[in-house]
Coordinates of C-alpha atoms in Angstrom, one line a residue:
V1 CA -16.5 -17.7 46.3
N2 CA -14.9 -18.3 43.3
D3 CA -18.5 -18.0 41.6
V4 CA -19.0 -14.9 43.3
K5 CA -15.7 -13.3 42.3
D6 CA -16.5 -14.3 38.8
I7 CA -20.0 -12.8 38.6
D8 CA -18.6 -9.7 40.3
L9 CA -15.3 -9.3 37.3
L10 CA -17.9 -10.5 34.9
I11 CA -20.7 -7.4 36.0
Q12 CA -17.5 -4.7 36.2
R13 CA -16.4 -5.9 32.6
F14 CA -19.9 -5.2 31.7
F15 CA -19.9 -1.6 32.9
D16 CA -16.4 -1.1 31.6
Y17 CA -17.7 -2.1 28.4
L18 CA -20.8 0.3 28.5
N19 CA -18.1 3.3 29.4
I20 CA -16.2 2.5 25.9
V21 CA -16.6 5.7 23.5
P22 CA -16.2 4.3 19.7
E23 CA -14.5 6.3 17.6
E24 CA -17.0 7.4 14.5
F25 CA -16.3 8.7 10.8
E26 CA -16.8 12.1 10.2
K27 CA -16.3 12.8 6.5
L28 CA -13.9 12.1 3.5
K29 CA -10.4 14.8 3.3
E30 CA -8.1 15.2 1.1
L31 CA -4.4 13.4 2.4
K32 CA -2.1 15.7 3.8
D33 CA 0.3 14.1 6.2
E34 CA -1.0 11.0 7.5
I35 CA 0.9 9.2 5.8
K36 CA 4.4 10.1 6.9
H37 CA 6.7 7.0 7.3
F38 CA 8.6 7.7 4.4
K39 CA 9.8 10.7 5.7
N40 CA 11.4 9.0 8.5
I41 CA 13.3 6.2 6.5
K42 CA 17.1 6.6 8.2
V43 CA 20.1 5.1 7.6
Y44 CA 21.9 4.6 10.8
L45 CA 25.6 4.1 9.7
E46 CA 27.2 6.8 7.3
D47 CA 29.6 4.3 5.6
L48 CA 26.2 3.0 3.3
K49 CA 27.4 4.9 0.2
D50 CA 25.9 2.0 -1.9
L51 CA 22.6 2.0 -0.6
K52 CA 22.3 5.9 -0.8
D53 CA 23.7 5.8 -4.7
A54 CA 21.1 2.9 -5.0
I55 CA 18.1 5.0 -3.6
E56 CA 19.0 8.0 -5.6
D57 CA 19.6 6.4 -8.9
V58 CA 16.3 4.0 -8.6
G59 CA 14.8 7.2 -7.7
F60 CA 15.2 9.2 -10.5
Y61 CA 14.5 6.4 -12.9
K62 CA 12.8 6.9 -16.0
D63 CA 11.2 4.8 -19.1
E64 CA 13.5 4.6 -22.2
S65 CA 11.0 7.2 -24.2
E66 CA 11.5 9.9 -21.5
K67 CA 15.5 8.9 -20.8
N68 CA 15.8 9.4 -24.6
K69 CA 14.1 12.9 -24.1
L70 CA 16.2 14.0 -21.4
E71 CA 19.4 12.8 -23.8
Q72 CA 18.0 14.9 -26.3
E73 CA 17.6 17.9 -24.0
A74 CA 20.6 17.5 -22.5
Y75 CA 22.4 17.5 -25.8
D76 CA 20.6 20.7 -27.3
K77 CA 21.6 22.9 -24.1
L78 CA 25.5 21.6 -24.7
I79 CA 25.1 23.1 -28.5
S80 CA 23.4 25.9 -27.7
G81 CA 26.0 26.9 -24.7
E82 CA 23.8 26.6 -21.6
I83 CA 25.6 23.9 -20.0
T84 CA 29.2 22.5 -20.3
I85 CA 31.0 19.5 -21.3
K86 CA 31.6 18.9 -18.2
E87 CA 27.8 19.4 -16.8
H88 CA 26.5 17.7 -19.8
S89 CA 29.0 14.5 -19.4
E90 CA 27.4 14.2 -15.5
I91 CA 23.4 14.5 -17.1
I92 CA 24.4 11.5 -18.8
Q93 CA 26.3 9.5 -16.8
K94 CA 23.5 10.2 -14.1
L95 CA 20.7 9.1 -16.5
G96 CA 22.7 5.4 -17.7
R97 CA 23.3 4.8 -13.5
M98 CA 19.2 4.9 -13.0
A99 CA 17.8 1.4 -12.7
K100 CA 13.8 0.0 -12.3
E101 CA 15.6 -2.0 -9.3
K102 CA 18.5 -2.3 -7.3
E103 CA 20.3 -4.5 -4.5
V104 CA 22.0 -3.5 -1.7
E105 CA 23.6 -5.9 0.4
Y106 CA 25.4 -4.8 3.9
R107 CA 26.3 -7.8 6.8
N108 CA 25.0 -10.3 4.9
K109 CA 21.3 -8.6 4.9
K110 CA 19.9 -7.7 1.3
L111 CA 18.1 -4.7 0.8
K112 CA 16.0 -4.4 -2.4
I113 CA 15.2 -0.9 -4.2
K114 CA 12.3 -0.6 -6.3
H115 CA 10.7 2.0 -8.2
I116 CA 6.8 1.2 -8.4
A117 CA 5.3 3.9 -10.5
N118 CA 2.2 3.3 -8.8
H119 CA 3.2 3.4 -5.4
Y120 CA 2.6 6.9 -3.1
Y121 CA 6.2 7.3 -3.0
I122 CA 9.5 6.1 -4.7
P123 CA 11.5 4.2 -4.8
L124 CA 10.2 1.6 -2.3
I125 CA 12.8 0.1 0.1
L126 CA 12.0 -3.8 1.0
S127 CA 14.2 -6.0 2.8
A128 CA 15.1 -10.0 2.4
D129 CA 15.5 -10.0 6.2
E130 CA 12.9 -9.4 8.7
K131 CA 14.8 -7.7 11.1
V132 CA 17.6 -4.9 9.4
D133 CA 18.7 -2.8 12.3
Y134 CA 20.5 -0.2 10.2
I135 CA 17.5 1.2 8.2
K136 CA 14.1 1.8 9.9
H137 CA 10.6 2.4 8.6
I138 CA 11.0 0.0 5.3
I139 CA 8.5 -3.0 4.5
E140 CA 10.5 -5.9 6.1
V141 CA 7.8 -8.4 7.3
K142 CA 8.0 -11.5 5.2
S143 CA 3.9 -11.4 4.4
E144 CA 4.3 -7.4 3.3
V145 CA 7.2 -8.3 0.8
K146 CA 5.7 -11.4 -0.6
F147 CA 2.5 -8.8 -1.3
V148 CA 4.6 -6.2 -2.9
N149 CA 6.5 -8.7 -5.0
D150 CA 3.3 -10.5 -5.9
L151 CA 1.7 -6.9 -6.8
E152 CA 4.6 -6.1 -8.7
E153 CA 4.7 -9.6 -10.9
Y154 CA 0.5 -9.5 -11.7
I155 CA 1.4 -5.4 -12.7
E156 CA 3.5 -7.0 -15.4
K157 CA 0.5 -9.1 -16.8
T158 CA -1.1 -7.6 -20.1
N159 CA -4.2 -8.5 -19.3
N160 CA -4.2 -7.1 -15.3
R161 CA -7.8 -5.4 -14.3
F162 CA -6.1 -2.4 -13.0
K163 CA -5.7 -1.1 -16.6
E164 CA -9.5 -0.8 -15.9
F165 CA -9.2 2.2 -13.9
D166 CA -8.3 5.7 -14.9
W167 CA -5.5 5.6 -12.4
W168 CA -4.7 4.4 -9.0
F169 CA -2.1 4.2 -6.1
F170 CA -0.8 2.2 -3.6
S171 CA 1.1 2.9 0.1
K172 CA 2.6 1.0 2.7
L173 CA 1.4 2.4 6.1
D174 CA 3.3 2.3 8.9
E175 CA 1.3 1.6 12.1
S176 CA 4.3 3.7 14.6
L177 CA 4.0 7.1 12.5
D178 CA 1.2 7.1 9.9
E179 CA -2.1 8.1 10.9
I180 CA -4.5 6.1 9.2
Y181 CA -6.6 3.3 11.1
I182 CA -9.1 1.3 12.1
P183 CA -11.0 0.8 15.4
Y184 CA -12.3 -2.1 16.5
Y185 CA -13.6 -3.6 20.0
N186 CA -10.9 -5.5 21.7
P187 CA -12.4 -8.1 24.3
N188 CA -9.0 -8.7 25.6
I189 CA -8.3 -5.3 26.9
N190 CA -12.0 -4.5 27.2
N191 CA -12.0 -1.4 25.1
I192 CA -11.4 0.1 21.6
S193 CA -8.1 -0.6 19.6
R194 CA -6.8 0.5 16.6
F195 CA -6.2 -1.9 13.5
Y196 CA -3.7 -0.7 11.4
P197 CA -3.9 -2.3 7.9
D198 CA -0.3 -2.5 6.0
F199 CA -1.6 -1.0 2.8
I200 CA -3.8 1.4 1.6
F201 CA -4.8 1.7 -2.2
W202 CA -6.9 4.8 -3.9
L203 CA -8.0 3.9 -7.5
K204 CA -10.6 5.9 -9.7
K205 CA -12.9 4.4 -12.6
G206 CA -15.3 7.5 -13.8
N207 CA -17.2 8.5 -11.1
D208 CA -16.4 5.9 -9.0
Y209 CA -13.9 6.5 -6.7
F210 CA -12.2 3.2 -4.4
I211 CA -10.4 3.6 -1.0
V212 CA -9.2 0.1 0.0
F213 CA -7.3 -1.1 3.3
V214 CA -5.6 -4.2 2.2
D215 CA -4.0 -6.7 4.8
P216 CA -1.9 -9.5 4.0
K217 CA -0.6 -10.9 7.4
G218 CA -3.2 -13.1 7.4
T219 CA -4.0 -12.8 11.4
E220 CA -5.7 -14.9 13.2
H221 CA -9.5 -15.6 12.8
T222 CA -11.1 -14.5 15.8
S223 CA -8.8 -11.2 15.7
A224 CA -9.4 -10.8 11.8
E225 CA -13.1 -10.9 12.6
R226 CA -12.9 -8.3 15.5
K227 CA -11.5 -6.3 13.6
I228 CA -13.9 -6.8 10.0
D229 CA -16.7 -5.9 12.9
G230 CA -14.6 -2.7 13.7
Y231 CA -14.7 -1.9 9.7
E232 CA -18.4 -2.9 9.3
I233 CA -19.5 -0.1 12.2
L234 CA -17.6 2.4 10.1
F235 CA -18.0 1.6 6.6
G236 CA -20.8 -0.8 5.9
E237 CA -24.6 -0.9 5.6
L238 CA -26.8 -3.5 4.9
G239 CA -24.5 -6.2 4.8
K240 CA -22.2 -4.0 1.9
E241 CA -20.0 -0.8 2.4
K242 CA -21.5 2.3 2.5
L243 CA -21.6 4.7 -0.3
F244 CA -20.2 8.4 0.1
N245 CA -20.6 11.4 -2.3
Y246 CA -17.5 13.1 -2.1
K247 CA -16.8 16.2 -4.9
G248 CA -19.2 14.5 -7.3
Y249 CA -17.3 10.7 -6.8
R250 CA -19.0 7.7 -5.7
V251 CA -16.7 6.6 -3.1
R252 CA -16.6 3.0 -1.4
I253 CA -14.1 2.2 1.5
K254 CA -13.2 -1.4 1.6
L255 CA -11.2 -3.7 3.6
L256 CA -9.6 -7.0 2.0
L257 CA -7.6 -9.2 4.1
K258 CA -4.7 -11.9 2.1
A259 CA -5.1 -15.2 3.7
I260 CA -2.1 -17.3 4.2
G261 CA -2.1 -20.4 3.7
T262 CA -5.1 -21.8 5.6
S263 CA -6.2 -18.9 7.4
G264 CA -9.4 -17.1 6.0
S265 CA -13.0 -17.1 7.1
S266 CA -16.4 -18.6 6.2
G267 CA -19.4 -16.9 6.6
K268 CA -20.1 -13.4 6.0
Y269 CA -16.3 -13.3 6.7
N270 CA -15.4 -14.7 3.7
K271 CA -15.9 -12.2 1.5
Y272 CA -13.2 -10.0 3.2
W273 CA -10.3 -12.6 2.1
F274 CA -8.4 -12.9 -1.0
N275 CA -5.5 -15.3 -2.1
K276 CA -4.3 -13.9 -5.2
I277 CA -4.2 -10.2 -6.4
S278 CA -6.6 -11.3 -9.1
E279 CA -9.0 -11.8 -6.7
M280 CA -8.5 -8.7 -5.0
L281 CA -9.3 -6.6 -8.1
D282 CA -12.3 -9.1 -8.8
K283 CA -13.7 -8.0 -5.4
I284 CA -12.9 -4.5 -5.5
L285 CA -14.9 -4.2 -9.0
E286 CA -17.8 -6.3 -8.2
A287 CA -19.5 -3.4 -7.1
V288 CA -19.0 -1.2 -10.4

């Protein structure tokens, strides 16, 4: 009897599978409001003045040459009478408070406020604790925080390969708000699920343009491979990423997963995994 029931269930799942309509990639488009979680960063306590001040100071950060330029402009306006002594003093104080990074602690939970020039929005807020209940939509998962720290450390190196690009940006993706994802078949529910990578990079080198999804969570092998399969259906072709033409650019859309510990895959999936930021760049640039 059990065998008959199992066969009936198998047949039903098969017909359910045939009814699944996979999502299709339509076209490349300019980013509008698909990434919007940073507009929803909310602080749930009114007495966090230190945090709000730190966000303002880091968000206003300028390098030394730009700071000197702003100080000179303020002085010139003071001399010409465009601003008062008080207004000049406020500008100088604001320039003096700005910082590339600040740390705020509340209820024994630390937040780091960072100015990373290549991030889609500034400042970037990270938590040293995975659960912070007084602020939402920040980077707080341990693997994501480590990835950002590793990325920042790599950028500081004089020989980093990001310098080979004309320009580049990256952004954290928030699956609860942002509308960027990769559909894939999930056999656990016998339907299409959405894979939301943690980060997205945009990089331009000459006429080559790269859109790269990066996920540093080191997900379970089988789950990761299904997500890779979903990516390949949309953006793969003969074992390589498809080449799209958009406004004169050769556009490649890539997916890369950062291994954690022994996580990773072998065989055809191995090319999607990296351990270090330098390896990530090598995989992006290998097509150029």
